[in-house]
PDB file of C-alpha atoms in Angstrom:
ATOM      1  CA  UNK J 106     368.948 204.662 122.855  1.00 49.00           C
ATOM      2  CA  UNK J 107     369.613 207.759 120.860  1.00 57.00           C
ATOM      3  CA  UNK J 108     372.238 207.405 117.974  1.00 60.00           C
ATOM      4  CA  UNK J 109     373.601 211.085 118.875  1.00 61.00           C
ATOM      5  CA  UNK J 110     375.021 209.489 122.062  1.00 61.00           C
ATOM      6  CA  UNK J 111     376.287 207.166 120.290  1.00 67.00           C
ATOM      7  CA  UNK J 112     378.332 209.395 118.207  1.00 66.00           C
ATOM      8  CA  UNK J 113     382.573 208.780 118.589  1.00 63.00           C
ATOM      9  CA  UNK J 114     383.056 212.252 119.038  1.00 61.00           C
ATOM     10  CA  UNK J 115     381.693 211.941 122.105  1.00 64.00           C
ATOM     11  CA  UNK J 116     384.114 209.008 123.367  1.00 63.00           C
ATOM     12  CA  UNK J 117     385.666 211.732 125.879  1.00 60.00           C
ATOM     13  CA  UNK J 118     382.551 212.312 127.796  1.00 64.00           C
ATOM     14  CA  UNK J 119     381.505 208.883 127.328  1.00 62.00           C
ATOM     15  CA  UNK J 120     385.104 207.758 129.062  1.00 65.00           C
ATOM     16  CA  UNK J 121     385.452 209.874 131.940  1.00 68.00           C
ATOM     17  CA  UNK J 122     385.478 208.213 135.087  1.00 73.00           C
ATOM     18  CA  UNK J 123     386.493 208.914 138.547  1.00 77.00           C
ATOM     19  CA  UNK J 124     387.645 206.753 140.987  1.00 81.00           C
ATOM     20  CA  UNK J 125     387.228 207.779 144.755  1.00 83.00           C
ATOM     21  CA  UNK J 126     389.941 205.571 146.180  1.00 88.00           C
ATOM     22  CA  UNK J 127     393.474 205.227 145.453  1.00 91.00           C
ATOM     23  CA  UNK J 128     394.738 201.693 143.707  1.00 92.00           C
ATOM     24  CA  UNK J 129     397.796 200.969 145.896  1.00 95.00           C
ATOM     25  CA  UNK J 130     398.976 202.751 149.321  1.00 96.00           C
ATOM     26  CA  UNK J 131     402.216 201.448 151.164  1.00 97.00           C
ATOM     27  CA  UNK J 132     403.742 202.219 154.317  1.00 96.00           C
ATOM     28  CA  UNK J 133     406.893 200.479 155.253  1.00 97.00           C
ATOM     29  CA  UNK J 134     409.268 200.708 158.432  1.00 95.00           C
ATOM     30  CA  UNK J 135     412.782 199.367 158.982  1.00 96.00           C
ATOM     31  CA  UNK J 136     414.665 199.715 162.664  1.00 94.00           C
ATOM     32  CA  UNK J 137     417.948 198.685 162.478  1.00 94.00           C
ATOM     33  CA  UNK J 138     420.114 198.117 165.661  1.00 92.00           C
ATOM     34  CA  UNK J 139     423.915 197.551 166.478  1.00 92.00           C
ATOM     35  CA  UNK J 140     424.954 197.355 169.917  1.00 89.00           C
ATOM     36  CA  UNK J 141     429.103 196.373 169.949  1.00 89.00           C
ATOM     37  CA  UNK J 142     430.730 196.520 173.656  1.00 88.00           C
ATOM     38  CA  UNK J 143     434.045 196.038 173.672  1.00 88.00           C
ATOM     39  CA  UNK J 144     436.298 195.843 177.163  1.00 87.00           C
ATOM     40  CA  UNK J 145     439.625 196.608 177.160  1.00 85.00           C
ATOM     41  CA  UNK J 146     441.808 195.659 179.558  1.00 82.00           C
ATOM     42  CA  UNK J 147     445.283 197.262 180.513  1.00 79.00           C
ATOM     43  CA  UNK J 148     446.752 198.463 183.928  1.00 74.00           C
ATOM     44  CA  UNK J 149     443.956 200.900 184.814  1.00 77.00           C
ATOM     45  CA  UNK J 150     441.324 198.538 184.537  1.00 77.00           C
ATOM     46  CA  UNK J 151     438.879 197.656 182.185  1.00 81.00           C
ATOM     47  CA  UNK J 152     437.533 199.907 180.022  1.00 82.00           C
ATOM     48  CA  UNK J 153     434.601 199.199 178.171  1.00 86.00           C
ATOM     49  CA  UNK J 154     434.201 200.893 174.380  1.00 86.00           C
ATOM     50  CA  UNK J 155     430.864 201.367 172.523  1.00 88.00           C
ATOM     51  CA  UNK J 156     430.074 201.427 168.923  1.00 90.00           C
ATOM     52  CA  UNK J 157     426.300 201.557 168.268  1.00 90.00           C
ATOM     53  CA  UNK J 158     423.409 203.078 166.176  1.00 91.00           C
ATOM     54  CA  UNK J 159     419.738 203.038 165.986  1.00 93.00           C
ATOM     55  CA  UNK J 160     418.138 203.838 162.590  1.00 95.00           C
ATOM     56  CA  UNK J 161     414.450 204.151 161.729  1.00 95.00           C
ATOM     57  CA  UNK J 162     413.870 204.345 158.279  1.00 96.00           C
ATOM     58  CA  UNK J 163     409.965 204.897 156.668  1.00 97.00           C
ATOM     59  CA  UNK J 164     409.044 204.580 153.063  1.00 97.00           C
ATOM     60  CA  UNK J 165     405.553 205.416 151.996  1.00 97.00           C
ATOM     61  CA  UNK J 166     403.778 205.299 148.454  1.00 97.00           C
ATOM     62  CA  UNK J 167     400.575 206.011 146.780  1.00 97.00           C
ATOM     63  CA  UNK J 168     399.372 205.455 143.602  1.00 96.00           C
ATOM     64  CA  UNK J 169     396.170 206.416 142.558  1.00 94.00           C
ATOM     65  CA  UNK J 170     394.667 206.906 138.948  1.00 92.00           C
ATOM     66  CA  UNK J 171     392.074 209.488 139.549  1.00 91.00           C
ATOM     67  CA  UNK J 172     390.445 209.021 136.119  1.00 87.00           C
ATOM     68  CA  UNK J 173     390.685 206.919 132.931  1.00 85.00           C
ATOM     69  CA  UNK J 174     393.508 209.266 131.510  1.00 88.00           C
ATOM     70  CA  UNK J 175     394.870 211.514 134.770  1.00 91.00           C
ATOM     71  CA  UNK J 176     396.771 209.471 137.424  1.00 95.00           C
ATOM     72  CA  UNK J 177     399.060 210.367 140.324  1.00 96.00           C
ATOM     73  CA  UNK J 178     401.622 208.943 141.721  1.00 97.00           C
ATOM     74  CA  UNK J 179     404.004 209.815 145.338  1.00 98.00           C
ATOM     75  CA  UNK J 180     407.301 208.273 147.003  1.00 98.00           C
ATOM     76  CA  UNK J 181     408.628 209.730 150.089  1.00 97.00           C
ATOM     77  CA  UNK J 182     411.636 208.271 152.219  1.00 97.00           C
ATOM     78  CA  UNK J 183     412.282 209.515 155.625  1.00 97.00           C
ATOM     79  CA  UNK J 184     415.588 208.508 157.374  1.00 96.00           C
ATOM     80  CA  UNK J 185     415.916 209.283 161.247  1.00 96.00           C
ATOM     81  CA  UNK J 186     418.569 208.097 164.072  1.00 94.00           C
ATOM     82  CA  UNK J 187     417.030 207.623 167.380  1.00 93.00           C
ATOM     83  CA  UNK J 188     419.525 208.813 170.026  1.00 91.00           C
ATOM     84  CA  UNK J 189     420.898 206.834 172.737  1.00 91.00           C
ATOM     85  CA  UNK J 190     422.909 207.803 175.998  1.00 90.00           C
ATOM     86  CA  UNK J 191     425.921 207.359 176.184  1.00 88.00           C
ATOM     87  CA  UNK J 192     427.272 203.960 177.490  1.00 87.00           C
ATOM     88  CA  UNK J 193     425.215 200.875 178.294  1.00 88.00           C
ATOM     89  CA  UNK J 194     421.577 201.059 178.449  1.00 87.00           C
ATOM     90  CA  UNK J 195     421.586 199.804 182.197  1.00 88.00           C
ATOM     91  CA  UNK J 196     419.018 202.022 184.066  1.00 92.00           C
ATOM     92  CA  UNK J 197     415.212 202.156 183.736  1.00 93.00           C
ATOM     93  CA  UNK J 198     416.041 206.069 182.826  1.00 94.00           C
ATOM     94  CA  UNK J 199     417.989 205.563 179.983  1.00 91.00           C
ATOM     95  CA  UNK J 200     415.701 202.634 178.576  1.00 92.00           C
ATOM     96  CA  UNK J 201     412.923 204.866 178.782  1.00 93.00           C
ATOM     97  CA  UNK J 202     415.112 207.653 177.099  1.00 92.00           C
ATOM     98  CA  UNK J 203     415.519 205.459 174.204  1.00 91.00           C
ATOM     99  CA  UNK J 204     411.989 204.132 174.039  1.00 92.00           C
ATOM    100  CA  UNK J 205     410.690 207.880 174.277  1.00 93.00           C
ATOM    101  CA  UNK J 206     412.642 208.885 170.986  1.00 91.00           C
ATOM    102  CA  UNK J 207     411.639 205.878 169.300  1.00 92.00           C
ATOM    103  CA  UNK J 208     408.225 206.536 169.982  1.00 93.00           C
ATOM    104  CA  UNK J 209     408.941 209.840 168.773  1.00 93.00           C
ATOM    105  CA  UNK J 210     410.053 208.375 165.708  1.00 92.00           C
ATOM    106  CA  UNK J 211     413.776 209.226 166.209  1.00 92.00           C
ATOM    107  CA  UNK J 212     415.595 212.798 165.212  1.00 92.00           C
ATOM    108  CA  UNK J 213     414.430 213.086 161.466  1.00 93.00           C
ATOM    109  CA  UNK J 214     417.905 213.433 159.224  1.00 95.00           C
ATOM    110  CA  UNK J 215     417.228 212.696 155.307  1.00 96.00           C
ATOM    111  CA  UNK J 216     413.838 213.438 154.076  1.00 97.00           C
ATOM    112  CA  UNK J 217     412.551 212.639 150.100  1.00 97.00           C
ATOM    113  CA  UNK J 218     409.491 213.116 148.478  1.00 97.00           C
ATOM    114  CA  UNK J 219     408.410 212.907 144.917  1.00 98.00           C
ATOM    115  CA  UNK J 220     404.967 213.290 143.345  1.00 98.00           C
ATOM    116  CA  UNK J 221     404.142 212.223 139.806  1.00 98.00           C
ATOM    117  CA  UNK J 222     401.320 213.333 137.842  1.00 97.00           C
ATOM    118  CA  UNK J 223     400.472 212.073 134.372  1.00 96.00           C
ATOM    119  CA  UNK J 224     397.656 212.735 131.801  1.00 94.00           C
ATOM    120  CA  UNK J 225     396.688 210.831 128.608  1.00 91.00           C
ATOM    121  CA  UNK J 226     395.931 213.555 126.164  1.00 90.00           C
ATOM    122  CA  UNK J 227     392.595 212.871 124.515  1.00 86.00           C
ATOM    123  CA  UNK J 228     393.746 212.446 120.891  1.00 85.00           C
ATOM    124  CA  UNK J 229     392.597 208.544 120.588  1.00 80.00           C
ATOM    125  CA  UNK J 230     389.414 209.827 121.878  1.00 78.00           C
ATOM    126  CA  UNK J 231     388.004 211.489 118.342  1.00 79.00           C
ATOM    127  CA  UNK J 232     387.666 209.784 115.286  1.00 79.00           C
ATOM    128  CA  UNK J 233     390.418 212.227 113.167  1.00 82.00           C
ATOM    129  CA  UNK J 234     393.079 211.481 115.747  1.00 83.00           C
ATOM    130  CA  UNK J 235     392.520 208.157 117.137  1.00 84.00           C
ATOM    131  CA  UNK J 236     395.880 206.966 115.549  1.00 88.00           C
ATOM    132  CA  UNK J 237     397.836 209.471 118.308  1.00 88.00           C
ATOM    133  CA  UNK J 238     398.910 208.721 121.398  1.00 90.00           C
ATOM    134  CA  UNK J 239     400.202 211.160 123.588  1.00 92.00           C
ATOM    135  CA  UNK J 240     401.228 211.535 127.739  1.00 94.00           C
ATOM    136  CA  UNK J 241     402.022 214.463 129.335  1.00 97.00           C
ATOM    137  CA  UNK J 242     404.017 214.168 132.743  1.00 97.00           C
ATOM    138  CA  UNK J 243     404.789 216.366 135.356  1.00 98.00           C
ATOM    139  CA  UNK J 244     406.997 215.423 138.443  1.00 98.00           C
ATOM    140  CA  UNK J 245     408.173 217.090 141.989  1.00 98.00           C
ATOM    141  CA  UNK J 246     410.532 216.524 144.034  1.00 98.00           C
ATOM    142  CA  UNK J 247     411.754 217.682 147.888  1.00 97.00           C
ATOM    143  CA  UNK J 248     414.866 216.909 149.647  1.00 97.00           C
ATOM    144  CA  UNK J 249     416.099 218.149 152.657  1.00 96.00           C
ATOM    145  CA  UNK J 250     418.924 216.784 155.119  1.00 95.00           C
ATOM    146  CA  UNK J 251     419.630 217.605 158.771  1.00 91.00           C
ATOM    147  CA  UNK J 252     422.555 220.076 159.491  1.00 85.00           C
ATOM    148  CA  UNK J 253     425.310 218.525 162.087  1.00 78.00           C
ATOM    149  CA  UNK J 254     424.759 218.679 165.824  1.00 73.00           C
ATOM    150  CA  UNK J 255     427.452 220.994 166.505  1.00 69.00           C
ATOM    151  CA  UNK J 256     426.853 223.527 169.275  1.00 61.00           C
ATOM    152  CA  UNK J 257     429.483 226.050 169.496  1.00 57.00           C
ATOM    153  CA  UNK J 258     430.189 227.272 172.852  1.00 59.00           C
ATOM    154  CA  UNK J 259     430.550 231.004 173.723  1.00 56.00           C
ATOM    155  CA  UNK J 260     433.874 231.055 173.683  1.00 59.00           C
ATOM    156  CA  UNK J 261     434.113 229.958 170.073  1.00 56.00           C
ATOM    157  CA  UNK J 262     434.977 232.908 167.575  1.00 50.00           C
ATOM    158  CA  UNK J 263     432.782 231.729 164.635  1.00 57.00           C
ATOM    159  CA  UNK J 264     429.332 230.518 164.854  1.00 59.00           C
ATOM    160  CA  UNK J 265     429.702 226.334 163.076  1.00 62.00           C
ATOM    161  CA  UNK J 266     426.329 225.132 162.825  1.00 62.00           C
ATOM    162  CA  UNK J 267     426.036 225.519 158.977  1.00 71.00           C
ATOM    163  CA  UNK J 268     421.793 224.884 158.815  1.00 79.00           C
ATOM    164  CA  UNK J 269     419.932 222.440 156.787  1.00 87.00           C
ATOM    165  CA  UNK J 270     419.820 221.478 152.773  1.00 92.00           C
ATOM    166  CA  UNK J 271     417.018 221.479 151.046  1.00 94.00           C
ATOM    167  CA  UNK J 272     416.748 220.905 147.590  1.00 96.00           C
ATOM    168  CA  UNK J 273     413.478 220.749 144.691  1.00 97.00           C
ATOM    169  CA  UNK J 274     413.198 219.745 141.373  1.00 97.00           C
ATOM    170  CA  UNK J 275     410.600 219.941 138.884  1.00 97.00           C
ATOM    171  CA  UNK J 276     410.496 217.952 135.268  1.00 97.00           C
ATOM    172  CA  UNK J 277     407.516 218.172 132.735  1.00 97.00           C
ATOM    173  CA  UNK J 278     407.637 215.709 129.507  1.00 97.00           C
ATOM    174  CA  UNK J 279     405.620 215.023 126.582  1.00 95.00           C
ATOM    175  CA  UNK J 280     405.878 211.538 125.201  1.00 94.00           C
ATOM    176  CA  UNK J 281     403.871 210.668 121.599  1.00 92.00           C
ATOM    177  CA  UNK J 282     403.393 207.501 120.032  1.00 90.00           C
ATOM    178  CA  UNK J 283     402.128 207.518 116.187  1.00 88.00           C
ATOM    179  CA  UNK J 284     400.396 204.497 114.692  1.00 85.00           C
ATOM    180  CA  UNK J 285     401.142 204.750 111.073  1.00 83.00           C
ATOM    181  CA  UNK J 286     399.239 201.604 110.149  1.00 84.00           C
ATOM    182  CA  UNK J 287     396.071 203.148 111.956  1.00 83.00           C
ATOM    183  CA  UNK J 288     396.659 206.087 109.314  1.00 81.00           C
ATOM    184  CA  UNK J 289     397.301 204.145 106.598  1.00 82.00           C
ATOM    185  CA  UNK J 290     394.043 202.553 106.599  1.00 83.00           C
ATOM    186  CA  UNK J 291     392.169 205.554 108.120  1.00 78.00           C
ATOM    187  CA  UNK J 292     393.316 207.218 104.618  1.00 78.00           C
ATOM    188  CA  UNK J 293     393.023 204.827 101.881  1.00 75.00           C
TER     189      UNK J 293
END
């Protein structure tokens, strides 16, 4: 071996590695269900009442550290009601109606994403500045909910559907961590 490759100036070259596949991926899915049919019954008849929803909720998550000092990190959350008809689900139609928009993976209403990315700055790398440790971070985020079903008729004199919300956000950070002690003996 040569003793110029050997040299700690050259502990950045020396440490860069990359790694092809990501360290942890998640997906995650929760349905949740309530069915409540209640029958009232008075003079007319009975007359059945129905409180219900259908919720599919999906998280997903990656983390992957691309290199020694560079790694990445995303989060997203999407919330979605699958529709039902209205009343009982008694018919082969409106079984297959519900089926359809679950496999559809219900109307989408809340949607969050946030990506992470965060590099070790090479300062413990060189010989001078091995007693500095420093990470820069830079993060993402996207939100956007669904607007209300309303659908105003013709007759209506102002238009009510009021549109989506989206919303972003962006944060950068520099964190440093000094080792004194490291100096101290570096200098005396």
């Amino acid at each position: 071996k040569s003793k110029s490759l050997n040299s700690p100036y050259l502990n950045l070259i020396k440490d860069l590695n990359v790694n092809p596949l990501p360290e942890n991926l998640s997906v995650r899915a929760n349905i949740e269900r309530q069915f409540e049919k209640t029958v009232y019954s008075n003079q007319n008849g009975e007359q059945p009442n129905f409180q219900k929803y259908f919720y599919f909720d999906r998280n997903y998550s990656l983390k992957w550290a691309l290199a020694n000092s560079l790694s990445l990190d995303y989060s997203s959350r999407a919330h979605s009601v699958v529709d039902e008809p209205d009343g009982d689900i008694d018919t082969q139609e409106k079984y297959d109606e519900v089926m359809d928009n679950v496999k559809n993976l219900g109307r989408l209403k809340n949607f969050d994403q946030n990506v992470g990315l965060t590099y070790r700055l090479p300062f413990d790398k060189f010989p001078f500045s091995d007693w500095i440790n420093s990470d820069y971070r830079y993060t993402a985020g996207y939100s956007w909910a669904a607007g209300s079903l309303i659908n105003p008729t013709e007759e209506d004199s102002i238009d009510l559907f009021f549109g989506h919300t989206i919303q972003n956000n962006r944060t950068q950070g520099l964190t440093g961590k000094f080792d004194l002690v490291k100096l101290y003996n570096k200098v005396k």
